[in-house]
Amino acid sequence: MTSGMRTIAARAHAKVNLHLGVGELRPDGYHDLVTVFQSLDLSDTVTLEIAPDTDWVMQGTIVSGLSVSGLDAAAVPRDDSNLAWRAVDALVEYYRRHHNLEDSNRVHLSIHKGIPTAGGMAGGSADAAAALVAAHAFLSERFPKLRAAVLLDLAADLGSDVPFTLQGGTMLGTGRGEQLTPLLSRGTYYWALVFFKEGLSTPVVFRELDSLREQGRVPEPRMDTEGLSKALLTGNPREVARHLHNDLEAPARQLRPDVERMRRAGLEAGALMAMVSGSGPTVAFLCGSELHARDVLDDLLADGAYSGTVAHGPAKGAHLIS
Ligand code: C5P
């Protein structure tokens, strides 16, 4: 960063799906979902470095480049396929179309990752949400602030999990996951998270589920979240543990047998419940307390083959930090 360059930074959090029910494959290639998202304190930071007023952009992207540091940094794309880059482009296009934005400073994006890449924890979505918040703060210095509903629409166009990472907390997600209703969740839930060196591609996991279903090798979709919603009101992790469910777990296990070995090891280590996070391969172990989660994690990471962390939820949505 050149000295004196102005920056705006925002942070967005990882998620776990406490329930992920996957319904029919729709004509648009997405699946109908009924999911319960909860955000975790694990987060990524996106920083906009704003070029001086001598460097204006009138059309095309305003992003001059993107750098990545932190967890799994080498696996993150640094071009305009990166969701954070696309989020800035989408917001600029919206301001050009609706608010006569004609010129803008060029910006450089720096992403600092704390969320694993392709781990089923919405890392890319969090980067998009943080980039939206930072770019919105920047553009609304000269132009009107956008309504929350407009930002959520832009978020949904970027990816099914982006609206949730923008909002945070605990939410019921329907549609392809982008239609959100807040849920009441009492207490704090502690997790031991185990990351895998090699990620899983979300579309590949959904396709594997379709193929297992065609072969009749998986149970019916579970679209009912009532038990979980009630359990979340108790604030008791033992109650919540009984209602965790993920329809994408079977395909993730099919694609990555080491996931099942890890699940078993965590249960033997005393976790209340083990589940694949989202489309995996991250395995999330719900524990009774922070200390319990540390014990379970220490056990699972003892041989040095895996990495991981303790995290707790719920956490907040994407927010400015400077
Ligand atoms: O929405 P997003 O771009 O993150 O989704 C990535 C891919 O995951 C989709 O292209 C689709 O293959 C799969 N997906 C799905 N049903 C959903 C969400 C995602 O099949 N509800």
Coordinates of C-alpha atoms and ligand atoms in Angstrom, one line a residue:
M1 CA 0.0 0.0 0.0
T2 CA 1.3 3.4 -0.9
S3 CA 1.6 5.7 2.1
G4 CA -1.3 8.1 2.4
M5 CA -3.6 5.8 0.3
R6 CA -7.1 5.8 1.7
T7 CA -8.6 2.4 2.7
I8 CA -12.1 1.1 3.6
A9 CA -12.3 -2.4 5.2
A10 CA -15.2 -4.7 6.0
R11 CA -15.4 -8.1 7.6
A12 CA -17.8 -10.9 7.0
H13 CA -18.2 -14.2 8.8
A14 CA -18.3 -18.0 8.0
K15 CA -21.5 -20.0 8.3
V16 CA -22.6 -23.5 9.3
N17 CA -25.8 -24.9 8.1
L18 CA -27.4 -26.4 11.3
H19 CA -30.0 -27.9 8.9
L20 CA -29.6 -28.3 5.2
G21 CA -32.5 -30.0 3.4
V22 CA -32.1 -30.3 -0.3
G23 CA -35.2 -30.7 -2.4
E24 CA -35.9 -31.0 -6.1
L25 CA -33.4 -29.9 -8.8
R26 CA -35.1 -26.9 -10.5
P27 CA -35.1 -26.0 -14.2
D28 CA -32.6 -23.2 -13.5
G29 CA -30.0 -25.8 -12.2
Y30 CA -30.4 -24.9 -8.5
H31 CA -32.0 -27.0 -5.8
D32 CA -34.8 -25.9 -3.6
L33 CA -33.4 -25.7 -0.1
V34 CA -34.7 -25.4 3.4
T35 CA -31.8 -24.5 5.5
V36 CA -30.9 -23.0 8.9
F37 CA -27.8 -20.8 8.7
Q38 CA -25.8 -19.7 11.7
S39 CA -22.8 -17.4 11.4
L40 CA -19.5 -18.1 13.2
D41 CA -16.9 -15.8 14.6
L42 CA -14.4 -17.0 11.9
S43 CA -14.1 -14.2 9.3
D44 CA -12.5 -12.8 6.2
T45 CA -11.6 -9.1 5.7
V46 CA -11.8 -7.2 2.5
T47 CA -10.0 -3.9 2.2
L48 CA -10.5 -1.4 -0.6
E49 CA -7.4 0.6 -1.3
I50 CA -8.6 3.7 -3.1
A51 CA -6.4 5.3 -5.8
P52 CA -5.9 9.0 -5.7
D53 CA -8.3 11.4 -7.4
T54 CA -6.0 11.7 -10.4
D55 CA -6.9 8.0 -11.4
W56 CA -10.5 7.9 -12.6
V57 CA -12.4 5.1 -14.3
M58 CA -15.4 5.8 -16.5
Q59 CA -16.3 2.4 -17.8
G60 CA -15.6 -1.3 -17.2
T61 CA -14.3 -2.5 -13.9
I62 CA -12.9 -0.1 -11.3
V63 CA -10.8 -2.9 -9.7
S64 CA -7.2 -2.6 -10.7
G65 CA -6.1 -5.8 -8.9
L66 CA -6.7 -8.2 -6.1
S67 CA -4.3 -9.7 -3.5
V68 CA -5.0 -12.5 -1.0
S69 CA -3.3 -13.4 2.3
G70 CA -4.1 -15.8 5.1
L71 CA -5.6 -19.3 5.1
D72 CA -5.6 -21.2 1.8
A73 CA -4.6 -17.9 0.1
A74 CA -3.0 -19.8 -2.9
A75 CA -6.3 -21.4 -3.8
V76 CA -8.2 -18.1 -4.1
P77 CA -8.5 -16.6 -7.7
R78 CA -7.0 -13.1 -8.1
D79 CA -8.9 -12.1 -11.2
D80 CA -12.4 -11.0 -12.0
S81 CA -13.8 -14.4 -11.3
N82 CA -13.2 -13.7 -7.6
L83 CA -16.6 -13.1 -5.9
A84 CA -15.3 -10.0 -4.1
W85 CA -14.2 -8.4 -7.5
R86 CA -17.6 -9.3 -9.0
A87 CA -19.4 -7.8 -6.1
V88 CA -17.6 -4.4 -6.6
D89 CA -18.4 -4.6 -10.4
A90 CA -22.0 -5.4 -9.7
L91 CA -22.4 -2.5 -7.2
V92 CA -20.6 0.0 -9.6
E93 CA -22.9 -1.1 -12.5
Y94 CA -26.0 -0.5 -10.2
Y95 CA -24.8 3.0 -9.4
R96 CA -24.0 3.7 -13.1
R97 CA -27.5 2.6 -14.1
H98 CA -29.5 4.2 -11.3
H99 CA -27.5 7.1 -9.9
N100 CA -25.5 8.5 -12.9
L101 CA -22.2 7.4 -11.6
E102 CA -19.9 8.5 -14.4
D103 CA -16.4 8.3 -12.9
S104 CA -14.9 6.5 -10.0
N105 CA -11.5 6.2 -8.4
R106 CA -9.8 3.0 -9.2
V107 CA -9.6 0.5 -6.3
H108 CA -7.3 -2.4 -5.3
L109 CA -8.9 -5.2 -3.3
S110 CA -7.0 -7.1 -0.5
I111 CA -8.6 -10.1 1.0
H112 CA -7.4 -11.6 4.3
K113 CA -8.8 -15.1 4.7
G114 CA -9.6 -16.7 8.0
I115 CA -12.3 -18.9 6.4
P116 CA -11.1 -22.0 4.5
T117 CA -11.5 -21.9 0.7
A118 CA -14.0 -24.4 -0.9
G119 CA -14.7 -25.7 2.7
G120 CA -18.5 -25.5 2.8
M121 CA -18.3 -22.4 5.1
A122 CA -19.3 -19.7 2.7
G123 CA -15.8 -18.2 2.5
G124 CA -16.2 -16.9 -1.1
S125 CA -19.7 -15.6 -0.2
A126 CA -18.3 -13.8 2.9
D127 CA -15.7 -12.1 0.6
A128 CA -18.5 -10.9 -1.7
A129 CA -20.6 -9.6 1.2
A130 CA -17.6 -7.8 2.8
A131 CA -16.7 -6.3 -0.6
L132 CA -20.3 -5.1 -1.1
V133 CA -20.3 -3.4 2.3
A134 CA -16.9 -1.7 1.7
A135 CA -17.7 -0.6 -1.8
H136 CA -21.1 0.6 -0.7
A137 CA -19.5 2.7 2.0
F138 CA -17.1 4.2 -0.7
L139 CA -19.7 4.9 -3.3
S140 CA -22.3 6.3 -0.9
E141 CA -19.8 9.1 0.0
R142 CA -20.8 10.8 -3.3
F143 CA -24.1 9.0 -4.1
P144 CA -27.2 7.9 -2.2
K145 CA -27.1 5.0 0.2
L146 CA -28.9 1.9 -1.2
R147 CA -31.8 0.3 0.6
A148 CA -31.0 -3.0 2.4
A149 CA -33.4 -4.8 0.0
V150 CA -31.4 -3.6 -3.0
L151 CA -28.1 -4.8 -1.5
L152 CA -29.7 -8.1 -0.7
D153 CA -30.8 -8.5 -4.3
L154 CA -27.4 -7.7 -5.6
A155 CA -26.0 -10.2 -3.1
A156 CA -28.4 -13.0 -4.3
D157 CA -27.2 -12.4 -7.9
L158 CA -23.7 -13.1 -6.7
G159 CA -24.4 -16.4 -5.0
S160 CA -27.0 -18.2 -3.0
D161 CA -25.2 -17.8 0.4
V162 CA -24.2 -14.1 -0.1
P163 CA -27.4 -12.6 1.3
F164 CA -26.9 -14.7 4.5
T165 CA -23.3 -13.7 4.9
L166 CA -24.4 -10.1 4.5
Q167 CA -27.0 -10.4 7.2
G168 CA -25.4 -12.9 9.7
G169 CA -27.0 -14.2 12.9
T170 CA -29.3 -17.2 12.6
M171 CA -31.7 -17.4 9.6
L172 CA -34.0 -19.8 7.9
G173 CA -33.1 -19.9 4.2
T174 CA -35.5 -21.0 1.5
G175 CA -35.6 -20.8 -2.3
R176 CA -32.1 -21.6 -3.4
G177 CA -31.0 -20.4 0.1
E178 CA -31.2 -16.7 -0.7
Q179 CA -34.7 -16.0 0.8
L180 CA -34.1 -15.3 4.5
T181 CA -36.2 -15.2 7.6
P182 CA -34.6 -14.4 11.0
L183 CA -34.8 -17.2 13.6
L184 CA -34.5 -16.8 17.4
S185 CA -31.4 -18.6 18.8
R186 CA -30.5 -18.4 22.5
G187 CA -27.1 -18.9 23.9
T188 CA -23.7 -19.5 22.2
Y189 CA -22.7 -22.7 20.4
Y190 CA -19.1 -23.9 20.4
W191 CA -17.7 -25.9 17.5
A192 CA -14.5 -27.7 16.8
L193 CA -13.9 -27.3 13.0
V194 CA -11.6 -29.6 11.1
F195 CA -10.4 -28.3 7.7
F196 CA -9.1 -30.5 4.8
K197 CA -6.2 -29.6 2.6
E198 CA -8.3 -30.2 -0.5
G199 CA -11.6 -28.4 -0.9
L200 CA -14.8 -29.7 -2.5
S201 CA -16.7 -27.9 -5.3
T202 CA -20.3 -27.1 -4.4
P203 CA -21.8 -28.0 -7.8
V204 CA -20.0 -31.3 -7.8
V205 CA -21.5 -32.2 -4.4
F206 CA -25.0 -31.3 -5.5
R207 CA -24.5 -33.4 -8.6
E208 CA -23.3 -36.3 -6.6
L209 CA -26.5 -36.0 -4.4
D210 CA -28.6 -36.1 -7.6
S211 CA -26.8 -39.2 -8.8
L212 CA -27.1 -41.0 -5.4
R213 CA -30.9 -40.1 -5.5
E214 CA -31.3 -41.5 -9.0
Q215 CA -29.7 -44.7 -7.7
G216 CA -32.0 -44.7 -4.7
R217 CA -29.0 -44.7 -2.4
V218 CA -30.0 -41.8 -0.1
P219 CA -33.1 -41.2 2.2
E220 CA -35.8 -38.7 1.3
P221 CA -34.9 -35.0 1.6
R222 CA -35.6 -33.6 5.1
M223 CA -37.3 -30.2 4.7
D224 CA -38.7 -29.9 8.3
T225 CA -36.9 -27.5 10.7
E226 CA -39.4 -27.3 13.5
G227 CA -37.5 -29.5 15.9
L228 CA -34.3 -27.5 15.4
S229 CA -36.1 -24.1 15.7
K230 CA -37.5 -25.2 19.1
A231 CA -34.1 -26.6 20.2
L232 CA -32.4 -23.2 19.3
L233 CA -34.8 -21.5 21.8
T234 CA -33.5 -23.7 24.7
G235 CA -29.9 -22.5 24.3
N236 CA -28.9 -26.0 25.2
P237 CA -26.3 -27.4 22.8
R238 CA -27.3 -31.0 23.7
E239 CA -30.8 -30.3 22.4
V240 CA -29.5 -28.6 19.2
A241 CA -27.1 -31.5 18.6
R242 CA -30.1 -33.9 18.4
H243 CA -31.6 -31.8 15.5
L244 CA -28.5 -31.1 13.3
H245 CA -29.0 -32.5 9.8
N246 CA -27.4 -32.1 6.4
D247 CA -28.6 -33.7 3.1
L248 CA -25.3 -32.9 1.5
E249 CA -23.4 -35.0 4.0
A250 CA -24.0 -38.3 2.1
P251 CA -22.6 -37.0 -1.2
A252 CA -19.7 -35.3 0.5
R253 CA -18.9 -38.5 2.3
Q254 CA -19.2 -40.4 -1.0
L255 CA -16.7 -38.1 -2.7
R256 CA -14.3 -37.9 0.3
P257 CA -14.1 -41.0 2.4
D258 CA -11.7 -39.3 4.9
V259 CA -14.7 -37.1 6.0
E260 CA -16.4 -40.2 7.5
R261 CA -13.2 -41.2 9.3
M262 CA -12.9 -37.7 10.8
R263 CA -16.6 -37.7 11.8
R264 CA -16.1 -40.9 13.8
A265 CA -12.9 -39.7 15.4
G266 CA -14.6 -36.6 16.7
L267 CA -17.5 -38.5 18.1
E268 CA -15.0 -40.9 19.8
A269 CA -13.2 -37.8 21.1
G270 CA -16.5 -36.8 22.9
A271 CA -18.1 -34.2 20.6
L272 CA -21.9 -33.9 21.1
M273 CA -22.5 -34.3 17.3
A274 CA -20.5 -34.3 14.1
M275 CA -21.7 -32.9 10.7
V276 CA -20.3 -31.9 7.4
S277 CA -20.5 -28.1 7.0
G278 CA -22.6 -27.1 4.0
S279 CA -21.2 -28.9 0.9
G280 CA -18.0 -29.9 2.9
P281 CA -15.5 -31.1 3.3
T282 CA -15.1 -29.2 6.6
V283 CA -16.3 -31.3 9.5
A284 CA -18.0 -29.4 12.3
F285 CA -18.2 -30.9 15.8
L286 CA -20.8 -29.3 18.1
C287 CA -19.5 -29.2 21.7
G288 CA -20.8 -28.3 25.1
S289 CA -18.5 -25.4 25.9
E290 CA -15.4 -23.6 24.6
L291 CA -13.1 -25.8 26.7
H292 CA -14.9 -29.0 25.5
A293 CA -14.4 -27.8 21.9
R294 CA -10.6 -27.2 22.5
D295 CA -10.2 -30.7 24.0
V296 CA -12.0 -32.3 21.0
L297 CA -9.9 -30.3 18.5
D298 CA -6.6 -31.0 20.3
D299 CA -7.4 -34.7 20.1
L300 CA -8.3 -34.5 16.3
L301 CA -5.3 -32.4 15.3
A302 CA -2.8 -34.3 17.5
D303 CA -1.1 -36.2 14.7
G304 CA -0.6 -33.0 12.6
A305 CA -2.4 -34.4 9.5
Y306 CA -5.2 -31.8 9.7
S307 CA -5.7 -28.2 10.6
G308 CA -8.7 -26.6 12.3
T309 CA -10.0 -24.2 14.8
V310 CA -12.5 -23.6 17.6
A311 CA -15.3 -21.2 16.6
H312 CA -18.6 -20.0 18.1
G313 CA -21.9 -18.8 16.8
P314 CA -24.0 -16.8 16.2
A315 CA -21.9 -13.9 14.9
K316 CA -23.0 -10.8 13.1
G317 CA -23.3 -9.9 9.4
A318 CA -20.9 -8.1 7.2
H319 CA -19.7 -4.8 8.7
L320 CA -17.2 -2.0 8.3
I321 CA -14.1 -2.1 10.5
S322 CA -12.5 1.2 9.5
Ligands
C5P1 O1 -25.4 -19.9 -5.8 P1 -24.0 -20.4 -6.0 O2 -23.4 -19.8 -7.2 O3 -23.2 -20.2 -4.8 O4 -24.2 -21.9 -6.3 C1 -23.1 -22.7 -6.8 C2 -23.6 -24.0 -7.4 O5 -24.1 -24.8 -6.4 C3 -24.8 -23.8 -8.3 O6 -24.3 -23.5 -9.6 C4 -25.5 -25.2 -8.2 O7 -24.8 -26.1 -9.0 C5 -25.3 -25.5 -6.8 N1 -26.4 -25.1 -6.0 C6 -27.6 -25.8 -6.1 N2 -28.7 -25.4 -5.3 C7 -28.7 -24.4 -4.5 C8 -27.4 -23.6 -4.3 C9 -26.3 -24.0 -5.1 O8 -27.7 -26.8 -6.8 N3 -29.7 -24.0 -3.8

